[in-house]
Coordinates of C-alpha atoms in Angstrom, one line a residue:
X267 CA 260.3 45.9 -53.5
X268 CA 259.9 50.1 -52.1
X269 CA 262.0 51.7 -55.3
X270 CA 261.5 55.7 -53.8
X271 CA 259.8 57.2 -50.8
X272 CA 259.3 60.8 -51.2
X273 CA 258.2 62.8 -48.1
X274 CA 257.1 66.5 -48.1
X275 CA 255.9 68.7 -44.5
X276 CA 256.3 65.8 -42.0
X277 CA 257.3 67.0 -38.6
X278 CA 260.7 68.1 -39.2
X279 CA 261.2 66.8 -42.9
X280 CA 260.7 69.6 -45.5
X281 CA 260.8 67.6 -48.3
X282 CA 262.6 64.7 -49.1
X283 CA 263.0 62.4 -51.9
X284 CA 264.8 58.9 -51.4
X285 CA 265.7 56.2 -54.0
X286 CA 266.0 52.9 -52.6
X287 CA 268.2 49.3 -54.7
X288 CA 267.8 45.8 -53.7
X289 CA 270.1 44.2 -50.8
X290 CA 270.5 45.3 -47.6
X291 CA 270.0 49.5 -47.2
X292 CA 270.8 50.9 -43.7
X293 CA 269.8 54.4 -42.0
X294 CA 272.3 55.7 -39.5
X295 CA 272.6 59.3 -37.7
X296 CA 273.1 60.9 -34.5
X297 CA 270.5 59.9 -31.3
X298 CA 267.3 62.7 -32.0
X299 CA 268.3 62.9 -35.6
X300 CA 264.6 62.2 -36.7
X301 CA 265.5 57.9 -37.9
X302 CA 262.0 57.1 -36.7
X303 CA 260.6 60.1 -38.5
X304 CA 261.4 58.7 -41.4
X305 CA 259.6 55.1 -40.8
X306 CA 256.5 56.7 -39.6
X307 CA 255.9 58.6 -42.7
X308 CA 256.6 55.7 -44.2
X309 CA 254.0 54.0 -41.7
X310 CA 251.5 56.5 -42.9
X311 CA 251.5 56.0 -46.7
X312 CA 251.2 52.1 -45.7
X313 CA 247.6 53.1 -43.2
X314 CA 248.7 53.7 -40.3
X315 CA 247.3 56.1 -38.0
X316 CA 246.5 59.7 -39.5
X317 CA 247.8 62.0 -36.9
X318 CA 247.6 65.2 -37.2
X319 CA 250.8 65.5 -35.3
X320 CA 252.7 64.5 -38.6
X321 CA 251.9 67.9 -40.2
X322 CA 255.0 70.3 -40.5
X323 CA 254.2 73.6 -38.1
X324 CA 253.1 76.0 -40.7
X325 CA 252.2 74.2 -42.9
X326 CA 248.6 72.9 -43.6
X327 CA 249.4 68.9 -44.6
X328 CA 252.0 66.4 -45.0
X329 CA 252.4 64.2 -48.1
X330 CA 253.8 60.8 -48.2
X331 CA 254.4 58.7 -51.9
X332 CA 256.0 54.8 -51.7
X333 CA 256.6 53.8 -55.2
X334 CA 257.1 50.4 -55.4
X335 CA 258.4 47.9 -58.2
X336 CA 256.0 46.4 -60.8
X337 CA 254.5 43.6 -59.4
X338 CA 254.7 40.1 -60.7
X339 CA 251.6 38.6 -61.5
X340 CA 249.6 37.0 -58.6
X341 CA 251.0 38.8 -56.2
X342 CA 248.6 39.0 -53.1
X343 CA 248.4 43.4 -53.5
X344 CA 247.1 43.2 -56.8
X345 CA 244.2 40.6 -55.6
X346 CA 243.5 42.8 -53.1
X347 CA 243.0 46.1 -55.6
X348 CA 241.1 44.0 -58.1
X349 CA 238.4 43.2 -55.2
X350 CA 238.0 46.9 -54.5
X351 CA 238.4 47.9 -58.4
X352 CA 241.5 49.9 -58.2
X353 CA 243.2 49.3 -61.9
X354 CA 247.0 49.2 -61.8
X355 CA 248.9 49.0 -65.5
X356 CA 251.1 45.5 -65.5
X357 CA 254.3 46.6 -65.9
X358 CA 254.4 49.9 -63.8
X359 CA 255.3 51.0 -60.7
X360 CA 252.8 50.8 -58.0
X361 CA 252.6 54.0 -56.6
X362 CA 250.9 54.4 -53.1
X363 CA 250.1 58.3 -51.7
X364 CA 248.8 59.3 -48.5
X365 CA 247.8 62.7 -47.0
X366 CA 246.8 64.6 -43.3
X367 CA 245.6 67.7 -43.3
X368 CA 246.7 69.3 -40.2
X369 CA 242.7 69.4 -38.8
X370 CA 243.4 65.5 -38.9
X371 CA 241.8 64.5 -42.1
X372 CA 243.6 62.1 -44.1
X373 CA 242.9 61.1 -48.2
X374 CA 244.9 58.2 -49.4
X375 CA 245.2 57.1 -53.1
X376 CA 247.0 53.9 -55.1
X377 CA 247.7 53.9 -58.1
X378 CA 245.8 57.7 -58.8
X379 CA 242.5 56.4 -58.0
X380 CA 241.3 56.3 -53.8
X381 CA 242.1 54.2 -51.3
X382 CA 240.9 53.9 -47.5
X383 CA 243.2 54.2 -45.3
X384 CA 242.4 49.7 -44.7
X385 CA 243.1 48.8 -48.1
X386 CA 246.1 51.1 -47.9
X387 CA 247.0 48.8 -44.4
X388 CA 245.9 45.6 -46.5
X389 CA 247.6 46.4 -49.3
X390 CA 251.2 47.8 -47.2
X391 CA 251.1 44.5 -45.3
X392 CA 251.9 42.1 -48.7
X393 CA 254.7 44.7 -49.7
X394 CA 256.3 45.5 -46.3
X395 CA 257.1 44.4 -42.9
X396 CA 258.3 46.6 -40.3
X397 CA 259.7 45.3 -37.3
X398 CA 260.3 47.3 -34.7
X399 CA 260.2 47.1 -30.7
X400 CA 256.3 47.2 -30.5
X401 CA 255.7 45.9 -33.8
X402 CA 251.9 43.9 -33.5
X403 CA 252.1 42.6 -37.1
X404 CA 254.4 40.1 -39.2
X405 CA 255.7 37.5 -37.2
X406 CA 254.7 38.8 -33.7
X407 CA 251.0 38.0 -35.2
X408 CA 250.0 34.5 -33.7
X409 CA 247.0 34.2 -37.1
X410 CA 250.0 34.0 -39.6
X411 CA 252.4 31.6 -38.1
X412 CA 250.8 28.6 -39.6
X413 CA 251.0 29.4 -42.8
X414 CA 254.5 30.0 -42.0
X415 CA 254.8 27.2 -40.7
X416 CA 253.3 25.4 -44.0
X417 CA 255.5 27.1 -46.3
X418 CA 258.6 26.3 -44.3
X419 CA 257.3 22.6 -44.7
X420 CA 256.2 22.7 -48.1
X421 CA 253.4 21.1 -47.0
X422 CA 250.4 20.6 -49.3
X423 CA 247.0 21.6 -48.0
X424 CA 245.0 20.1 -51.1
X425 CA 244.0 17.0 -49.4
X426 CA 242.5 18.2 -45.8
X427 CA 240.8 21.6 -48.3
X428 CA 239.3 18.8 -50.2
X429 CA 238.3 16.3 -48.0
X430 CA 236.9 19.4 -45.3
X431 CA 234.8 20.9 -48.9
X432 CA 233.3 17.4 -49.7
X433 CA 232.5 17.1 -45.4
X434 CA 230.6 20.4 -45.3
X435 CA 229.0 19.8 -48.4
X436 CA 227.9 16.4 -46.5
X437 CA 227.0 18.1 -43.5
X438 CA 224.5 20.8 -45.4
X439 CA 222.8 18.2 -47.6
X440 CA 222.0 16.6 -44.2
X441 CA 220.4 19.8 -42.7
X442 CA 218.7 20.5 -45.5
X443 CA 216.8 17.0 -45.5
X444 CA 216.4 16.6 -41.8
X445 CA 214.8 20.0 -42.4
X446 CA 212.6 19.0 -45.2
X447 CA 211.4 15.6 -43.5
X448 CA 210.9 17.7 -40.7
X449 CA 208.3 20.0 -42.5
X450 CA 206.8 17.3 -44.5
X451 CA 206.1 15.2 -41.2
X452 CA 204.9 17.9 -39.7
X453 CA 202.2 18.4 -42.6
X454 CA 201.8 14.2 -43.4
X455 CA 197.8 14.8 -41.9
X456 CA 197.5 17.6 -44.6
X457 CA 198.7 16.2 -46.9
X458 CA 196.6 12.8 -45.7
X459 CA 193.6 14.5 -46.3
X460 CA 194.6 16.3 -50.0
X461 CA 195.9 13.7 -51.6
X462 CA 192.3 12.4 -50.6
X463 CA 190.2 15.1 -51.9
X464 CA 191.9 15.2 -55.0
X465 CA 191.6 11.7 -55.5
X466 CA 188.2 11.6 -54.7
X467 CA 187.7 14.2 -57.3
X468 CA 190.2 12.2 -60.1
X469 CA 190.4 15.7 -62.2
X470 CA 191.9 15.2 -65.5
X471 CA 194.1 17.7 -67.7
X472 CA 191.7 19.7 -70.1
X473 CA 188.4 18.0 -68.4
X474 CA 187.6 22.2 -66.8
X475 CA 187.8 23.2 -70.8
X476 CA 185.4 20.6 -71.5
X477 CA 183.1 20.5 -69.4
X478 CA 182.5 24.2 -69.1
X479 CA 182.3 23.9 -73.5
X480 CA 179.6 21.2 -72.8
X481 CA 177.3 23.7 -70.1
X482 CA 178.0 26.6 -72.3
X483 CA 176.2 24.3 -75.3
X484 CA 173.1 23.3 -73.1
X485 CA 172.7 26.8 -71.7
X486 CA 172.7 27.8 -75.7
X487 CA 170.1 24.6 -77.0
X488 CA 167.9 25.4 -74.6
X489 CA 167.5 28.8 -75.1
X490 CA 166.9 27.5 -78.4
X491 CA 164.2 25.3 -78.2
X492 CA 162.9 28.0 -76.8
X493 CA 162.4 30.0 -79.8
X494 CA 161.5 26.9 -81.9
X495 CA 158.4 25.7 -79.7
X496 CA 157.1 29.8 -80.9
X497 CA 157.6 28.9 -84.6
X498 CA 156.3 26.1 -84.3
X499 CA 153.1 27.0 -82.6
X500 CA 152.9 29.5 -86.1
X501 CA 153.3 26.5 -88.5
X502 CA 151.9 23.3 -86.7
X503 CA 148.1 22.4 -85.7
X504 CA 144.7 22.7 -87.6
X505 CA 145.3 26.6 -87.7
X506 CA 149.0 26.9 -88.5
X507 CA 150.4 28.5 -91.5
X508 CA 151.2 25.0 -93.1
X509 CA 147.9 23.9 -92.5
X510 CA 146.0 26.7 -93.8
X511 CA 148.4 26.4 -96.6
X512 CA 147.4 23.2 -97.5
X513 CA 143.7 24.4 -97.3
X514 CA 144.6 27.0 -99.9
X515 CA 146.0 24.8 -102.4
X516 CA 143.2 22.4 -102.0
X517 CA 140.6 24.8 -103.2
X518 CA 142.7 26.4 -106.3
X519 CA 143.3 22.7 -107.4
X520 CA 139.5 23.0 -108.4
X521 CA 139.9 26.4 -110.0
X522 CA 142.7 25.6 -111.8
X523 CA 141.0 24.7 -115.0
X524 CA 139.8 27.7 -114.9
X525 CA 141.7 29.7 -115.8
X526 CA 145.8 29.6 -117.0
X527 CA 146.8 32.0 -113.7
X528 CA 145.3 29.4 -111.3
X529 CA 146.9 26.7 -112.7
X530 CA 150.1 28.5 -112.4
X531 CA 149.4 30.3 -108.5
X532 CA 148.5 26.3 -108.1
X533 CA 151.8 25.1 -109.3
X534 CA 153.7 28.0 -107.1
X535 CA 151.6 26.6 -103.6
X536 CA 152.7 23.2 -104.8
X537 CA 156.4 24.3 -105.0
X538 CA 156.0 26.2 -101.9
X539 CA 154.3 23.4 -100.0
X540 CA 157.7 20.9 -100.7
X541 CA 159.9 24.0 -99.3
X542 CA 157.7 24.1 -96.0
X543 CA 157.8 20.3 -95.6
X544 CA 161.4 20.0 -96.1
X545 CA 161.7 23.2 -93.3
X546 CA 159.4 21.3 -91.1
X547 CA 161.4 18.3 -91.7
X548 CA 165.0 20.7 -90.7
X549 CA 163.0 22.7 -87.7
X550 CA 162.4 18.6 -86.5
X551 CA 166.1 17.6 -86.7
X552 CA 167.0 21.1 -84.7
X553 CA 165.0 20.0 -81.9
X554 CA 166.4 16.2 -81.8
X555 CA 170.2 17.4 -81.7
X556 CA 169.7 20.2 -79.3
X557 CA 167.5 18.3 -76.7
X558 CA 169.4 17.6 -73.6
X559 CA 169.0 15.6 -70.4
X560 CA 168.7 18.0 -67.6
X561 CA 170.1 16.0 -65.4
X562 CA 173.4 15.6 -67.4
X563 CA 173.1 19.9 -67.2
X564 CA 173.0 19.5 -63.8
X565 CA 176.0 16.9 -63.4
X566 CA 178.2 18.7 -65.8
X567 CA 177.8 22.1 -63.6
X568 CA 178.4 20.3 -60.2
X569 CA 181.4 18.8 -61.5
X570 CA 182.5 22.1 -63.4
X571 CA 181.9 23.8 -59.5
X572 CA 183.7 20.9 -57.6
X573 CA 187.0 21.8 -59.7
X574 CA 186.5 25.1 -59.4
X575 CA 185.8 24.6 -56.4
X576 CA 189.3 23.0 -55.0
X577 CA 191.1 24.6 -57.3
X578 CA 190.6 27.7 -55.5
X579 CA 191.3 25.8 -52.6
X580 CA 194.9 25.1 -53.0
X581 CA 195.1 28.0 -54.9
X582 CA 196.5 25.9 -58.6
X583 CA 194.3 26.2 -62.0
X584 CA 191.8 23.7 -62.4
X585 CA 194.1 21.6 -65.0
X586 CA 196.7 22.2 -62.4
X587 CA 195.1 20.0 -59.9
X588 CA 196.1 16.7 -61.6
X589 CA 200.1 17.7 -61.9
X590 CA 199.5 18.8 -57.8
X591 CA 198.4 15.9 -57.0
X592 CA 201.4 14.3 -58.0
X593 CA 203.2 16.3 -56.6
X594 CA 201.5 16.1 -53.2
X595 CA 202.0 12.3 -53.2
X596 CA 205.4 12.5 -54.3
X597 CA 206.1 14.3 -51.0
X598 CA 204.1 11.7 -49.3
X599 CA 205.8 8.7 -50.3
X600 CA 209.5 10.9 -49.9
X601 CA 208.5 10.8 -45.4
X602 CA 207.9 7.2 -46.0
X603 CA 211.1 6.8 -47.1
X604 CA 212.9 9.9 -45.5
X605 CA 214.2 7.7 -42.5
X606 CA 216.2 5.5 -45.0
X607 CA 217.1 8.8 -47.1
X608 CA 219.0 10.2 -43.8
X609 CA 220.0 7.5 -43.0
X610 CA 222.2 7.2 -46.7
X611 CA 223.4 11.3 -45.8
X612 CA 224.3 10.5 -42.3
X613 CA 226.8 7.5 -43.4
X614 CA 227.9 9.9 -46.0
X615 CA 228.6 12.7 -43.0
X616 CA 230.1 10.1 -40.9
X617 CA 232.4 8.6 -44.3
X618 CA 233.5 12.8 -45.0
X619 CA 234.5 13.1 -41.7
X620 CA 236.7 10.5 -41.5
X621 CA 238.3 11.2 -44.3
X622 CA 238.8 14.3 -43.2
X623 CA 240.1 14.0 -39.8
X624 CA 242.8 11.1 -41.6
X625 CA 244.0 14.4 -44.0
X626 CA 244.3 16.5 -41.3
X627 CA 246.3 13.4 -39.1
X628 CA 248.4 13.7 -41.8
X629 CA 248.8 17.3 -42.2
X630 CA 249.5 17.6 -37.9
X631 CA 252.0 14.9 -38.1
X632 CA 253.9 16.9 -41.5
X633 CA 253.4 20.4 -39.5
X634 CA 255.1 18.4 -36.2
X635 CA 258.3 17.6 -38.9
X636 CA 258.4 20.8 -40.1
X637 CA 258.1 22.2 -36.5
X638 CA 261.0 20.5 -35.0
X639 CA 263.1 21.3 -38.5
X640 CA 262.2 24.9 -37.7
X641 CA 262.7 24.7 -34.0
X642 CA 266.1 23.5 -34.6
X643 CA 266.8 26.2 -37.3
X644 CA 265.7 29.1 -35.3
X645 CA 267.9 27.1 -32.4
X646 CA 271.0 27.8 -34.3
X647 CA 271.0 31.3 -34.5
X648 CA 270.0 32.1 -31.4
X649 CA 273.8 31.8 -29.8
X650 CA 275.7 33.9 -32.1
X651 CA 272.8 36.5 -31.1
X652 CA 273.8 36.6 -27.9
X653 CA 270.4 34.6 -27.0
X654 CA 271.7 31.4 -26.3
X655 CA 270.1 31.0 -23.0
X656 CA 266.4 30.9 -24.8
X657 CA 264.2 28.5 -26.3
X658 CA 262.3 28.7 -29.1
X659 CA 259.3 26.1 -30.3
X660 CA 256.7 26.1 -32.5
X661 CA 253.6 24.8 -30.9
X662 CA 251.3 23.0 -32.7
X663 CA 248.0 22.2 -30.8
X664 CA 244.5 20.7 -31.3
X665 CA 241.8 22.9 -32.2
X666 CA 238.3 22.5 -31.3
X667 CA 236.3 21.4 -33.7
X668 CA 234.4 23.9 -34.5
X669 CA 237.3 25.8 -35.4
X670 CA 238.6 22.6 -37.7
X671 CA 238.2 24.3 -41.2
X672 CA 240.3 23.8 -45.2
X673 CA 243.6 24.7 -43.4
X674 CA 243.3 21.5 -40.6
X675 CA 242.4 21.0 -37.1
X676 CA 245.7 22.7 -35.7
X677 CA 246.6 25.8 -34.3
X678 CA 250.0 26.9 -34.5
X679 CA 251.9 29.1 -32.6
X680 CA 255.8 30.1 -32.0
X681 CA 257.0 30.4 -28.0
X682 CA 260.0 31.5 -26.6
X683 CA 261.4 31.1 -23.5
X684 CA 264.0 33.9 -22.7
X685 CA 266.0 32.0 -19.3
X686 CA 266.1 28.4 -18.3
X687 CA 262.8 26.8 -16.5
X688 CA 260.7 29.9 -17.4
X689 CA 257.6 28.9 -19.6
X690 CA 257.5 29.4 -22.9
X691 CA 255.3 32.8 -24.0
X692 CA 253.8 34.0 -27.2
X693 CA 256.7 36.1 -29.2
X694 CA 254.6 40.0 -28.2
X695 CA 254.9 38.7 -24.4
X696 CA 259.0 39.3 -24.7
X697 CA 259.6 42.0 -21.4
X698 CA 262.9 43.2 -23.7
X699 CA 262.6 44.9 -27.2
X700 CA 266.2 44.0 -27.9
X701 CA 266.1 40.5 -27.4
X702 CA 262.7 40.6 -29.0
X703 CA 264.1 42.2 -32.8
X704 CA 267.2 39.8 -32.8
X705 CA 264.0 36.4 -31.7
X706 CA 262.8 37.9 -34.9
X707 CA 266.1 38.3 -37.0
X708 CA 266.5 34.7 -35.9
X709 CA 263.1 34.0 -37.1
X710 CA 262.8 35.5 -40.3
X711 CA 266.8 34.0 -41.5
X712 CA 265.9 30.3 -40.4
X713 CA 262.4 31.2 -42.5
X714 CA 264.4 33.5 -45.8
X715 CA 262.8 31.3 -48.4
X716 CA 259.3 31.4 -47.1
X717 CA 257.4 33.9 -49.2
X718 CA 256.5 37.5 -46.9
X719 CA 256.7 41.2 -48.4
X720 CA 259.0 41.9 -50.5
X721 CA 261.0 44.8 -48.2
X722 CA 261.3 43.9 -44.5
X723 CA 263.0 47.1 -42.3
X724 CA 264.3 46.5 -39.1
X725 CA 263.5 49.1 -36.2
X726 CA 267.0 49.6 -34.2
X727 CA 267.6 45.5 -34.0
X728 CA 271.1 46.0 -32.5
X729 CA 269.6 47.8 -29.9
X730 CA 271.6 46.9 -26.7
X731 CA 274.5 44.7 -27.9
X732 CA 277.8 45.3 -30.3
X733 CA 281.2 43.5 -30.6
X734 CA 280.7 40.0 -31.2
X735 CA 276.9 40.2 -31.3
X736 CA 276.7 43.2 -33.6
X737 CA 278.5 41.0 -36.5
X738 CA 276.6 38.3 -36.0
X739 CA 273.5 40.7 -36.1
X740 CA 275.0 41.9 -39.6
X741 CA 276.3 38.9 -40.9
X742 CA 272.5 37.7 -41.0
X743 CA 270.9 40.1 -42.0
X744 CA 273.3 41.0 -45.6
X745 CA 272.2 36.9 -45.8
X746 CA 268.6 38.1 -46.0
X747 CA 268.8 40.7 -48.0
X748 CA 269.9 38.2 -50.4
X749 CA 266.0 37.2 -50.9
X750 CA 265.1 40.5 -50.6
X751 CA 265.5 44.3 -50.1
X752 CA 266.1 45.0 -46.2
X753 CA 266.4 48.2 -44.6
X754 CA 267.6 48.7 -41.1
X755 CA 267.8 51.2 -38.5
X756 CA 271.3 50.9 -36.6
X757 CA 273.3 52.7 -34.1
X758 CA 276.0 49.5 -35.0
X759 CA 279.1 50.2 -37.1
X760 CA 279.1 46.4 -37.7
X761 CA 275.8 46.5 -38.8
X762 CA 276.0 49.3 -40.8
X763 CA 279.9 48.0 -42.9
X764 CA 277.2 45.2 -43.9
X765 CA 274.7 47.6 -45.8
X766 CA 275.1 48.2 -50.3
X767 CA 273.4 51.0 -49.6
X768 CA 273.9 53.7 -46.6
X769 CA 271.8 56.6 -45.6
X770 CA 272.7 59.6 -42.9
X771 CA 270.0 61.2 -41.4
X772 CA 270.9 64.4 -40.1
X773 CA 268.7 67.7 -38.0
X774 CA 269.9 70.8 -38.6
X775 CA 268.5 74.3 -37.5
X776 CA 269.1 78.2 -38.5
X777 CA 268.5 78.9 -34.9
X778 CA 265.0 79.3 -35.5
X779 CA 263.9 76.4 -37.4
X780 CA 265.1 72.3 -36.6
X781 CA 264.8 70.0 -40.2
X782 CA 266.0 66.5 -40.7
X783 CA 267.3 65.1 -43.8
X784 CA 268.8 62.3 -45.9
X785 CA 271.4 61.7 -48.4
X786 CA 272.8 58.8 -49.7
X787 CA 276.7 57.9 -48.8
X788 CA 279.4 57.3 -51.5
X789 CA 282.7 55.2 -50.2
X790 CA 284.4 57.7 -48.2
X791 CA 281.2 59.2 -46.6
X792 CA 280.3 55.4 -45.8
X793 CA 283.4 55.3 -43.8
X794 CA 283.8 58.9 -42.0
X795 CA 280.1 58.0 -40.8
X796 CA 281.1 54.0 -39.6
X797 CA 284.2 55.7 -38.1
X798 CA 281.7 58.4 -36.0
X799 CA 279.7 55.6 -35.2
X800 CA 283.3 53.7 -34.0
X801 CA 284.5 56.7 -31.5
X802 CA 281.6 59.6 -31.3
X803 CA 281.7 63.2 -32.3
X804 CA 285.6 63.1 -32.6
X805 CA 286.4 61.2 -35.5
X806 CA 290.3 59.4 -35.3
X807 CA 292.1 58.3 -37.7
X808 CA 292.4 54.9 -35.9
X809 CA 288.6 54.9 -35.9
X810 CA 288.9 55.5 -39.6
X811 CA 291.0 52.5 -40.0
X812 CA 288.9 50.4 -37.7
X813 CA 286.1 51.6 -40.1
X814 CA 287.8 50.7 -43.5
X815 CA 288.9 46.9 -42.1
X816 CA 284.6 46.5 -41.2
X817 CA 284.0 47.5 -44.8
X818 CA 286.5 45.4 -46.2
X819 CA 285.1 42.1 -44.4
X820 CA 282.1 42.8 -45.8

């Protein structure tokens, strides 16, 4: 609900602060007093185009601040603000501010945080509906008609939304499977070749490391054997060290009896011969251990090089070849099973599409039923509003399949025919602005319990009518104000008498500067203003009496 409006330097308004209550607020004043300026100022705060012509002459900027009652959790405006990263303290009024400079530049703020004009418009649309002769928002926009009909008929969309989600998920899975199968089929020849190539090599996990270690040991053994051959040449043979040591021992054996030291030397040489023999045995065993088959080394090297070359070809580690073979084999098997898999997915798509169709058909039937009820409700409101020759119809028509969605398969639009035999057309195509406003009122009254903005503004909805029709308009506005705040710019005393809050707009001039002002009227002032609306500039006692009677009827 709009609680306050502060305007500074907008056209003829120098400074204006207004407070609003719930119920029906009426704004009256003589023609040309500036009622449209008030609505233009509010529209500016709610994201309308920033026109530098709104800036009062002699000033550099215009400012408008609109305050709204704290919003309840779940309000659409709070969702928009949350998406935009604007924080609003729970329980605090929502304040929207807009400034326009003389050069046309503008700045917007919500809760004292910068906000774009687009965000002001989106948030403003959830807070205020402005219905004027050329307004193209709210009820006039066919894009919102389907949601209004669903709310009016209390139609549950969950079944359709769920079945639509399942259908789209099935279609996505099918499309992905087809793409995978198409790619795999195109690679069938490559897969067959790669599988055969890797399978022929039959790689095993850890094989590269084992082969590399065996190759390294063999290469090391070859080097050591060469070294051992040199040692053997020094030790073995008739001229070798061991043969010389044995010859020396035999000679000492003949001399040992001649001197004790010879005997000691002989004993040492004997021990050396024993140690040398043991060393010779160890060398023999080492030679046996290091001996390898060159053909085996060739086989190991060939196997190792083949593994590594194949790994490079497939851009994997050599130890990953076995896993790659499994993966390629699985992909090849998937090709063979692909047709059956596609058939299963196609069956799932068909089932889910059928389920969606059934849910959409049930939704369509519910909408048709709700449309008939809404048509009847609107029709009952037309005659009292001097629209008895007009007809209203809620069109529920099928959408092209490409446009089906979680909201069903219907396009909904409110249509009117202003004269018997005239074709039905959209609300925005009606010729008369006054008729349009009354149609909107009839529709809004019929949708009184359906969501929408908490504040509704009607601009001169009573234009061109009077008497009983004006009374009917006033009665319906009053009824509608029971469920939300209404502000009405009116020239009709019958409508003004219905107001629970009355504002008079007047223009004054000091001879050089004209100013527009607005003030809230008390009961006596209301009677005087309504009497003026009845009789014109010269207010008669009879007009005052009639004004009193109108106010008493209310």
